[in-house]
Short mmCIF file of C-alpha atoms in Angstrom, two decimals:
data_model
loop_
_atom_site.label_atom_id
_atom_site.label_comp_id
_atom_site.label_asym_id
_atom_site.label_seq_id
_atom_site.Cartn_x
_atom_site.Cartn_y
_atom_site.Cartn_z
CA MET A 1 86.96 93.44 100.90
CA GLN A 2 89.15 95.68 98.75
CA PRO A 3 92.97 95.63 98.82
CA VAL A 4 94.60 98.83 100.12
CA VAL A 5 97.96 100.46 99.45
CA VAL A 6 98.98 103.24 101.86
CA PHE A 7 101.59 105.82 100.87
CA GLU A 8 102.77 107.76 103.94
CA LEU A 9 104.17 111.05 102.63
CA ASN A 10 105.61 112.48 105.83
CA GLU A 11 104.68 116.07 106.76
CA VAL A 12 103.66 117.15 103.25
CA PRO A 13 100.81 119.75 103.20
CA TRP A 14 98.51 120.70 100.33
CA ARG A 15 100.59 123.86 99.87
CA ILE A 16 103.43 121.74 98.48
CA VAL A 17 101.23 119.37 96.48
CA ASP A 18 99.27 122.21 94.86
CA TRP A 19 102.45 124.14 94.12
CA TRP A 20 103.96 121.07 92.43
CA VAL A 21 100.83 120.37 90.38
CA ALA A 22 100.56 124.01 89.25
CA ALA A 23 104.12 123.83 87.95
CA ASN A 24 103.63 120.33 86.47
CA PRO A 25 100.04 120.07 85.21
CA ALA A 26 100.87 117.01 83.09
CA SER A 27 102.40 115.13 86.05
CA ALA A 28 101.25 111.82 87.48
CA THR A 29 100.32 113.63 90.70
CA ALA A 30 97.99 115.98 88.81
CA ALA A 31 96.33 113.05 87.03
CA LEU A 32 95.93 111.13 90.27
CA LEU A 33 94.28 114.06 92.06
CA GLU A 34 91.77 114.48 89.26
CA ARG A 35 90.29 111.13 90.29
CA SER A 36 90.96 111.23 94.04
CA THR A 37 88.69 112.12 96.94
CA GLN A 38 90.54 114.70 99.01
CA TRP A 39 90.53 115.97 102.57
CA THR A 40 92.66 118.28 104.68
CA SER A 41 93.74 116.08 107.55
CA VAL A 42 94.27 117.62 110.98
CA ALA A 43 96.36 116.10 113.77
CA PRO A 44 94.32 116.25 117.02
CA ASP A 45 97.36 115.58 119.19
CA GLU A 46 98.18 117.75 122.19
CA GLY A 47 101.58 119.25 123.02
CA HIS A 48 104.56 119.42 120.69
CA LEU A 49 103.81 118.07 117.22
CA SER A 50 106.39 115.58 115.99
CA PRO A 51 106.15 112.64 113.58
CA TRP A 52 106.87 110.19 116.37
CA VAL A 53 103.66 111.47 118.03
CA THR A 54 101.38 112.06 115.03
CA TRP A 55 102.03 108.84 113.08
CA PRO A 56 100.90 106.60 115.98
CA THR A 57 97.68 108.61 115.90
CA VAL A 58 97.23 107.76 112.22
CA HIS A 59 98.18 104.14 112.76
CA ARG A 60 95.98 103.55 115.81
CA GLY A 61 92.99 105.82 115.19
CA VAL A 62 93.26 107.59 118.55
CA PRO A 63 95.07 110.81 119.63
CA ASN A 64 98.21 110.92 121.74
CA THR A 65 96.14 111.53 124.87
CA VAL A 66 95.03 107.92 124.43
CA HIS A 67 97.98 106.11 122.85
CA GLY A 68 100.54 107.94 125.00
CA ILE A 69 103.43 107.61 122.54
CA GLY A 70 105.69 110.63 122.61
CA HIS A 71 109.16 109.42 121.64
CA PHE A 72 111.00 106.96 119.43
CA GLY A 73 112.11 103.87 121.29
CA GLN A 74 109.39 104.21 123.90
CA ASP A 75 107.80 101.02 125.23
CA THR A 76 104.48 100.69 123.36
CA THR A 77 103.11 97.71 125.29
CA GLN A 78 100.29 99.70 126.88
CA ALA A 79 99.45 101.45 123.60
CA ASP A 80 99.39 98.12 121.76
CA ALA A 81 96.87 96.77 124.25
CA ALA A 82 94.67 99.88 124.40
CA ALA A 83 94.81 100.91 120.74
CA PRO A 84 96.50 98.43 118.38
CA THR A 85 97.81 99.56 115.00
CA TRP A 86 95.59 98.99 111.98
CA TRP A 87 98.02 96.40 110.62
CA ASP A 88 97.96 94.47 113.89
CA ARG A 89 94.15 94.43 113.80
CA ALA A 90 94.18 93.41 110.15
CA THR A 91 96.63 90.52 110.55
CA LYS A 92 94.74 89.20 113.56
CA ALA A 93 91.59 89.26 111.40
CA GLY A 94 93.34 87.06 108.86
CA ARG A 95 94.44 89.69 106.35
CA ARG A 96 97.93 89.55 104.81
CA VAL A 97 99.72 92.87 105.33
CA GLY A 98 103.02 94.31 104.13
CA VAL A 99 104.80 96.98 106.19
CA PHE A 100 107.80 98.92 104.89
CA GLY A 101 109.59 101.50 107.04
CA LEU A 102 106.65 102.82 109.07
CA LEU A 103 107.65 104.81 112.16
CA HIS A 104 107.71 102.89 115.46
CA THR A 105 108.27 99.58 113.67
CA ASN A 106 111.88 99.32 114.74
CA GLU A 107 111.48 95.67 115.80
CA LEU A 108 109.97 92.73 113.95
CA PRO A 109 106.68 91.66 115.57
CA ASP A 110 106.49 88.31 117.32
CA ASP A 111 103.90 87.13 114.79
CA VAL A 112 105.89 88.31 111.75
CA ASP A 113 105.09 85.12 109.84
CA ARG A 114 101.52 86.40 109.52
CA TYR A 115 102.80 89.26 107.36
CA ALA A 116 103.41 89.27 103.62
CA PHE A 117 106.56 91.32 104.32
CA PHE A 118 107.88 93.51 107.12
CA VAL A 119 110.80 95.96 106.92
CA PRO A 120 111.33 97.98 110.13
CA ASP A 121 112.02 101.72 110.18
CA THR A 122 115.44 103.36 109.89
CA PHE A 123 115.85 103.40 113.68
CA ALA A 124 115.92 99.61 113.90
CA PRO A 125 118.66 98.12 116.10
CA SER A 126 119.40 95.37 113.56
CA PRO A 127 118.88 94.74 109.83
CA ALA A 128 116.41 91.91 110.47
CA THR A 129 113.54 91.81 107.94
CA HIS A 130 110.80 89.52 106.71
CA PRO A 131 111.53 87.96 104.31
CA ALA A 132 115.21 87.65 105.18
CA ALA A 133 116.14 88.37 101.55
CA LEU A 134 115.54 92.08 102.28
CA GLU A 135 118.17 92.18 105.04
CA SER A 136 120.95 93.20 102.66
CA PHE A 137 118.97 96.32 101.76
CA GLN A 138 118.16 97.11 105.37
CA ALA A 139 121.80 96.80 106.45
CA PHE A 140 122.81 99.27 103.73
CA ASN A 141 119.84 101.52 104.54
CA LEU A 142 120.69 101.70 108.24
CA SER A 143 124.36 102.43 107.57
CA MET A 144 123.52 105.33 105.26
CA ALA A 145 120.86 106.77 107.54
CA ARG A 146 123.21 106.85 110.52
CA ALA A 147 126.09 108.35 108.51
CA SER A 148 123.96 111.24 107.20
CA ALA A 149 121.81 112.14 110.19
CA ARG A 150 122.61 115.87 109.92
CA ASN A 151 125.09 116.57 107.14
CA VAL A 152 125.10 114.20 104.18
CA SER A 153 128.12 111.92 104.33
CA THR A 154 130.08 111.23 101.15
CA ALA A 155 131.21 107.92 102.60
CA ILE A 156 129.52 104.71 101.50
CA ASP A 157 129.56 101.42 103.38
CA VAL A 158 131.11 99.58 100.45
CA ALA A 159 130.66 96.09 101.89
CA ALA A 160 126.98 96.69 102.71
CA ALA A 161 126.41 98.31 99.31
CA ARG A 162 127.99 95.36 97.50
CA ARG A 163 125.88 92.79 99.38
CA PHE A 164 122.73 94.76 98.58
CA LEU A 165 123.48 95.39 94.91
CA LEU A 166 124.26 91.72 94.25
CA ARG A 167 120.75 90.80 95.44
CA ALA A 168 118.88 93.97 94.44
CA PRO A 169 117.69 93.02 90.92
CA ARG A 170 115.90 89.95 92.29
CA LEU A 171 114.25 92.17 94.93
CA GLY A 172 112.84 94.69 92.48
CA LEU A 173 115.58 97.31 91.96
CA ARG A 174 114.98 98.80 88.52
CA THR A 175 117.62 99.61 85.93
CA SER A 176 116.21 103.13 85.65
CA THR A 177 116.82 103.65 89.38
CA VAL A 178 120.42 102.51 89.05
CA VAL A 179 120.92 104.88 86.10
CA ARG A 180 119.43 107.75 88.10
CA LEU A 181 121.65 106.94 91.08
CA VAL A 182 124.79 106.80 88.92
CA ARG A 183 123.81 110.13 87.40
CA GLN A 184 123.44 111.53 90.93
CA LEU A 185 126.95 110.41 91.88
CA LEU A 186 128.37 111.95 88.69
CA ASP A 187 126.50 115.20 89.36
CA GLU A 188 128.09 115.33 92.82
CA ARG A 189 131.54 115.30 91.24
CA ARG A 190 130.62 118.31 89.11
CA ASP A 191 128.69 120.14 91.82
CA PRO A 192 129.26 118.94 95.40
CA LYS A 193 126.23 120.79 96.75
CA VAL A 194 123.84 118.32 95.10
CA ARG A 195 125.00 115.56 97.39
CA VAL A 196 122.19 116.69 99.73
CA ARG A 197 119.91 114.89 97.27
CA ARG A 198 121.30 111.57 98.45
CA ARG A 199 118.75 111.73 101.26
CA SER A 200 116.01 111.07 98.72
CA TYR A 201 117.73 108.03 97.27
CA GLN A 202 117.25 105.96 100.39
CA SER A 203 113.51 106.30 99.79
CA VAL A 204 113.89 105.73 96.04
CA LEU A 205 115.78 102.46 96.58
CA ALA A 206 113.35 101.37 99.28
CA PHE A 207 110.37 102.12 97.09
CA ASP A 208 111.62 99.85 94.31
CA LEU A 209 111.81 97.01 96.81
CA PHE A 210 108.40 97.86 98.24
CA VAL A 211 106.83 97.63 94.78
CA GLY A 212 108.72 94.38 94.23
CA GLN A 213 107.12 92.95 97.36
CA LEU A 214 103.69 94.26 96.34
CA ARG A 215 103.92 92.41 93.05
CA SER A 216 105.41 89.19 94.38
CA THR A 217 103.31 88.74 97.54
CA ARG A 218 100.01 90.45 96.56
CA PRO A 219 99.06 91.42 100.14
CA ASP A 220 95.58 92.52 101.17
CA ALA A 221 97.10 95.75 102.48
CA ALA A 222 100.55 97.32 102.35
CA ALA A 223 102.06 100.59 103.57
CA PHE A 224 105.22 102.52 102.74
CA PHE A 225 106.71 105.51 104.61
CA THR A 226 108.96 108.17 103.12
CA ASN A 227 110.55 111.22 104.71
CA HIS A 228 112.39 112.57 101.65
CA VAL A 229 110.09 115.55 100.96
CA ALA A 230 109.80 116.47 104.65
CA SER A 231 113.59 116.57 104.91
CA ALA A 232 113.81 118.98 101.97
CA MET A 233 110.99 121.15 103.30
CA HIS A 234 112.59 121.50 106.72
CA ARG A 235 115.82 122.74 105.22
CA TYR A 236 114.79 124.58 102.07
CA TRP A 237 111.32 126.06 102.56
CA ALA A 238 112.94 129.49 102.78
CA ALA A 239 114.72 128.96 99.46
CA THR A 240 111.52 127.87 97.72
CA PHE A 241 109.12 130.35 99.33
CA PRO A 242 111.18 133.34 100.56
CA GLY A 243 108.07 135.50 100.40
CA ASP A 244 106.59 133.58 103.34
CA TYR A 245 108.92 135.33 105.79
CA ASP A 246 109.13 138.76 107.38
CA PRO A 247 111.60 140.67 105.17
CA GLU A 248 112.79 142.60 108.22
CA THR A 249 114.15 139.47 109.88
CA PHE A 250 114.80 137.19 106.89
CA GLY A 251 118.50 136.34 106.96
CA PHE A 252 119.18 134.35 103.79
CA ASP A 253 120.74 136.13 100.83
CA ALA A 254 119.94 135.75 97.13
CA ALA A 255 122.90 133.42 96.56
CA TRP A 256 121.66 130.98 99.23
CA ILE A 257 118.14 131.07 97.82
CA ASP A 258 119.40 130.41 94.30
CA ARG A 259 121.63 127.59 95.53
CA TRP A 260 118.87 125.62 97.24
CA SER A 261 115.63 126.72 95.53
CA ASP A 262 115.21 123.50 93.50
CA GLU A 263 115.50 120.98 96.33
CA ILE A 264 111.83 120.61 97.29
CA ALA A 265 110.90 120.33 93.62
CA GLU A 266 113.55 117.64 93.15
CA ALA A 267 112.11 115.68 96.09
CA MET A 268 108.59 116.02 94.72
CA ALA A 269 109.74 114.72 91.33
CA HIS A 270 110.69 111.46 93.07
CA THR A 271 107.27 111.43 94.72
CA ASP A 272 105.58 111.92 91.37
CA ARG A 273 107.29 108.83 89.95
CA MET A 274 106.30 106.83 93.03
CA LEU A 275 102.65 107.88 92.77
CA ASP A 276 102.60 107.01 89.08
CA ARG A 277 103.75 103.46 89.82
CA LEU A 278 101.28 103.06 92.69
CA ARG A 279 98.38 104.22 90.56
CA ARG A 280 99.34 101.74 87.85
CA HIS A 281 99.48 98.97 90.45
CA CYS A 282 96.06 99.91 91.79
CA ASP A 283 94.59 100.07 88.29
CA ALA A 284 95.87 96.55 87.64
CA THR A 285 94.75 95.04 90.95
CA GLY A 286 91.67 97.06 91.93
CA ALA A 287 93.34 98.22 95.14
CA MET A 288 92.50 101.53 96.76
CA LEU A 289 95.41 103.94 97.15
CA VAL A 290 95.55 106.07 100.31
CA VAL A 291 97.99 109.00 100.32
CA VAL A 292 98.36 110.55 103.76
CA SER A 293 100.53 112.78 105.91
CA SER A 294 100.15 112.81 109.70
CA MET A 295 100.54 116.62 109.74
CA GLY A 296 102.13 119.30 107.54
CA GLN A 297 104.74 122.03 107.52
CA HIS A 298 104.80 125.78 106.92
CA ALA A 299 107.33 128.60 107.04
CA ALA A 300 109.25 128.77 110.32
CA GLN A 301 112.78 130.07 110.97
CA GLY A 302 114.14 132.47 108.35
CA THR A 303 117.70 132.86 109.60
CA PRO A 304 120.89 130.91 108.79
CA VAL A 305 122.46 128.42 111.19
CA GLY A 306 126.19 127.81 111.07
CA ARG A 307 126.73 125.36 113.95
CA GLN A 308 124.67 123.06 116.15
CA LEU A 309 125.43 121.09 119.30
CA TYR A 310 124.85 117.32 119.31
CA LEU A 311 125.31 114.57 121.87
CA ARG A 312 127.40 111.96 120.07
CA ASP A 313 128.92 109.82 122.85
CA VAL A 314 126.21 108.76 125.30
CA ASP A 315 128.63 106.53 127.22
CA ALA A 316 130.92 109.49 127.92
CA PHE A 317 127.93 111.66 128.86
CA VAL A 318 126.60 109.27 131.50
CA ALA A 319 130.03 108.17 132.75
CA ASP A 320 130.85 111.81 133.51
CA ALA A 321 127.79 111.80 135.78
CA GLY A 322 129.05 108.75 137.64
CA ILE A 323 126.73 106.32 135.85
CA ASP A 324 127.84 102.93 134.56
CA PRO A 325 127.18 103.04 130.78
CA ALA A 326 126.21 99.36 130.92
CA VAL A 327 122.86 100.28 132.56
CA VAL A 328 122.00 102.92 129.94
CA GLU A 329 120.68 101.80 126.56
CA ARG A 330 120.50 104.33 123.74
CA ARG A 331 117.08 104.14 122.11
CA PRO A 332 116.01 105.29 118.62
CA ALA A 333 115.72 109.04 118.10
CA MET A 334 115.90 111.59 115.32
CA ASP A 335 118.72 114.12 115.59
CA PRO A 336 119.09 116.29 117.60
CA HIS A 337 117.02 114.35 120.17
CA VAL A 338 118.68 111.63 122.23
CA ASN A 339 116.61 108.93 123.95
CA VAL A 340 117.89 106.47 126.55
CA GLN A 341 116.47 103.68 128.68
CA VAL A 342 117.98 103.47 132.17
CA ALA A 343 117.73 100.09 133.86
CA ASP A 344 118.88 101.07 137.37
CA GLU A 345 116.95 103.40 139.70
CA GLN A 346 120.11 104.82 141.29
CA ALA A 347 121.55 105.53 137.86
CA LEU A 348 118.26 107.13 136.81
CA ASP A 349 118.37 109.42 139.83
CA ARG A 350 121.94 110.46 138.98
CA LEU A 351 120.89 111.17 135.40
CA ARG A 352 118.00 113.33 136.61
CA ARG A 353 120.40 115.35 138.77
CA ARG A 354 122.88 115.75 135.92
CA LEU A 355 120.24 116.90 133.45
CA GLY A 356 118.85 119.34 135.99
CA ALA A 357 122.33 120.80 136.54
CA LEU A 358 123.28 121.08 132.86
CA ARG A 359 123.09 124.47 131.14
CA ILE A 360 123.97 125.21 127.55
CA GLY A 361 124.61 128.89 127.06
CA GLU A 362 121.90 130.75 128.95
CA ARG A 363 119.35 127.94 129.00
CA ASP A 364 118.71 124.74 130.93
CA LEU A 365 118.68 121.57 128.86
CA VAL A 366 115.17 120.54 127.82
CA TRP A 367 114.46 116.93 128.76
CA SER A 368 111.57 114.70 129.77
CA GLU A 369 111.04 111.38 131.51
CA GLU A 370 108.44 108.71 130.76
CA ASP A 371 107.60 105.48 132.58
CA ASN A 372 110.11 102.70 133.20
CA GLY A 373 113.27 104.83 133.08
CA PHE A 374 112.83 106.27 129.58
CA VAL A 375 114.47 109.69 129.19
CA SER A 376 114.47 112.01 126.17
CA MET A 377 116.93 114.92 125.77
CA GLU A 378 116.77 117.79 123.28
CA PHE A 379 120.06 119.04 121.87
CA GLY A 380 120.58 120.93 118.60
CA GLN A 381 121.34 124.33 120.17
CA ALA A 382 122.55 126.66 117.43
CA ASP A 383 125.24 129.32 117.05
CA GLY A 384 125.03 131.88 119.86
CA ALA A 385 122.71 129.66 121.90
CA ILE A 386 125.52 127.14 122.33
CA GLY A 387 127.61 129.40 124.54
CA THR A 388 129.43 127.90 127.51
CA VAL A 389 128.43 124.45 128.70
CA THR A 390 128.21 124.27 132.50
CA VAL A 391 127.37 121.64 135.11
CA ASP A 392 126.39 123.06 138.51
CA GLY A 393 127.84 126.36 137.33
CA GLN A 394 131.23 124.86 136.44
CA ALA A 395 132.38 125.28 132.82
CA ARG A 396 133.01 122.08 130.90
CA THR A 397 134.25 121.45 127.37
CA PRO A 398 131.75 119.77 125.05
CA ALA A 399 134.15 116.86 124.52
CA GLN A 400 134.19 116.09 128.26
CA LEU A 401 130.45 115.40 128.07
CA GLY A 402 130.45 113.53 124.77
CA LEU A 403 129.11 116.59 122.94
CA GLU A 404 130.17 117.86 119.53
CA VAL A 405 129.70 121.20 117.79
CA VAL A 406 128.82 120.40 114.15
CA GLU A 407 129.31 122.80 111.24
CA ILE A 408 126.12 122.79 109.15
CA GLU A 409 126.96 122.38 105.47
CA ASP A 410 123.91 124.17 104.05
CA GLU A 411 123.68 126.78 106.85
CA VAL A 412 120.14 125.87 107.78
CA ALA A 413 118.26 124.18 110.61
CA SER A 414 114.48 124.24 110.07
CA THR A 415 113.06 126.92 107.80
CA GLY A 416 109.88 124.84 107.59
CA TYR A 417 108.24 123.31 110.65
CA HIS A 418 105.24 121.30 111.81
CA VAL A 419 101.60 122.33 111.67
CA PRO A 420 98.54 120.13 112.32
CA GLU A 421 97.16 120.35 108.77
CA GLY A 422 98.24 117.65 106.33
CA ILE A 423 96.81 115.75 103.39
CA LEU A 424 94.57 112.75 102.86
CA CYS A 425 93.36 111.50 99.51
CA THR A 426 92.03 108.20 98.24
CA TYR A 427 92.13 106.83 94.70
CA ASP A 428 89.75 103.98 93.95
CA PRO A 429 90.04 102.61 90.40
CA THR A 430 86.80 100.65 90.87
CA ALA A 431 84.70 103.66 91.83
CA ASP A 432 82.73 106.20 89.83
CA THR A 433 84.97 108.82 88.22
CA SER A 434 83.01 111.57 90.02
CA VAL A 435 84.90 112.26 93.25
CA ASP A 436 84.75 114.83 96.04
CA ARG A 437 87.73 117.17 95.83
CA SER A 438 86.31 119.80 98.19
CA ARG A 439 88.92 119.02 100.87
CA ARG A 440 86.73 118.97 103.90
CA THR A 441 88.58 118.79 107.20
CA VAL A 442 89.03 115.39 108.82
CA SER A 443 90.95 114.17 111.87
CA THR A 444 93.94 111.89 111.27
CA THR A 445 92.21 109.44 113.63
CA ALA A 446 89.89 108.62 110.70
CA VAL A 447 92.64 107.03 108.57
CA ALA A 448 92.98 103.70 110.39
CA PRO A 449 89.24 102.98 110.36
CA LEU A 450 89.12 103.94 106.67
CA ILE A 451 91.75 101.29 105.90
CA LEU A 452 90.13 98.66 108.12
CA ASP A 453 86.72 99.33 106.61
CA ARG A 454 88.03 98.56 103.11
CA LEU A 455 89.63 95.40 104.46
CA GLY A 456 86.37 94.31 106.03
CA VAL A 457 87.77 94.50 109.54
CA ALA A 458 85.61 95.96 112.31
CA SER A 459 86.80 99.24 113.82
CA GLU A 460 85.47 101.22 116.77
CA ALA A 461 86.35 104.62 115.26
CA SER A 462 84.70 106.44 112.37
CA THR A 463 85.82 106.81 108.76
CA PRO A 464 86.15 110.23 107.07
CA ASP A 465 82.68 110.04 105.50
CA GLU A 466 80.82 109.26 108.70
#
């Protein structure tokens, strides 16, 4: 058995990694890749590609046609029985595993005492963690994530921040991270636009604590998820790679490009420091490092967005349809999606009728329904697509339906968007220095069996080399 550390770098493709390394040949990332076996991973999932679909494929070793997970907050009981996660298989085989922020871990498992540590994702309904000492961080993390879902909030939950900072040094928060964070806050006073970089600091703070747990608990396997580069790519791909777009339709001017052109690089600089620390840990412990994305991104929309429509008050939305809000539970979702669980069949039928009658501008609302009263709605309509909101042809104000038109601070929605091709590389400090960097194509279903194989746990699927 060999220990394994998994670094989930959400949605990052080789295009970004290679671009970063070319600009920073002396970086930790460049050094790591020199001794890493590399593949181009491909998501085999059908339908719309989203991280809440593609990460379960990585975690379970089967595509979405088997695991059936298509939304945050969805009941995964059937998926857990048919295709358990690699960490569930590992813990049941007696391995000690640490989980930190992986998607679809919004609740602590019933057998959490088997784990070295377990911190749920940022869609968790409560700050509960294992060990409980990490709860102060999770409470602060959740408050910041919810305040900055679309635009970055300048507000800070002072009470939550104070509770976290009092405990943080014992949990692994480094002085250098605090200095970098203070510098960020000072930079915001001089140049307010850089406050968008706060999104990365949730991952930076979390990573310090993850490494602290790695060192203190020495698990057989541990995994950490970060979305900070994906967030920057979605917004600022057009500023970094304006040549990727049709010049006839490209709508961003030189000032916008200059304003935001450093944001992906800034996010990758954080990644570089994380990879450096993980490599050092693996060198010291003999663990294998797995760096993986469940898919990638490439150039998408090249036009500015000034406003978007969001559903903010679910209670008002369902009450307007004659539904008691008490039977509708809001489930985790990433803006602009809204997911709900409806406990009453009559209420569910009324919601179906309301969603079928709702039009935003010239289009019907896009929504879907899964088993057991789970409903997912897609908002985020932009600028001219917002138009007049109508129900059964009758005009309504957004406020009447719990909707809000949000001004977008950086005038962008998604200039980069999802593609099946991502990255997979493994660094093994115990192996021969000669590695395969040819980047053959491999399905993301191969990642879970790769991890389990190193842990000495039987898996039904195949590893990348088989």
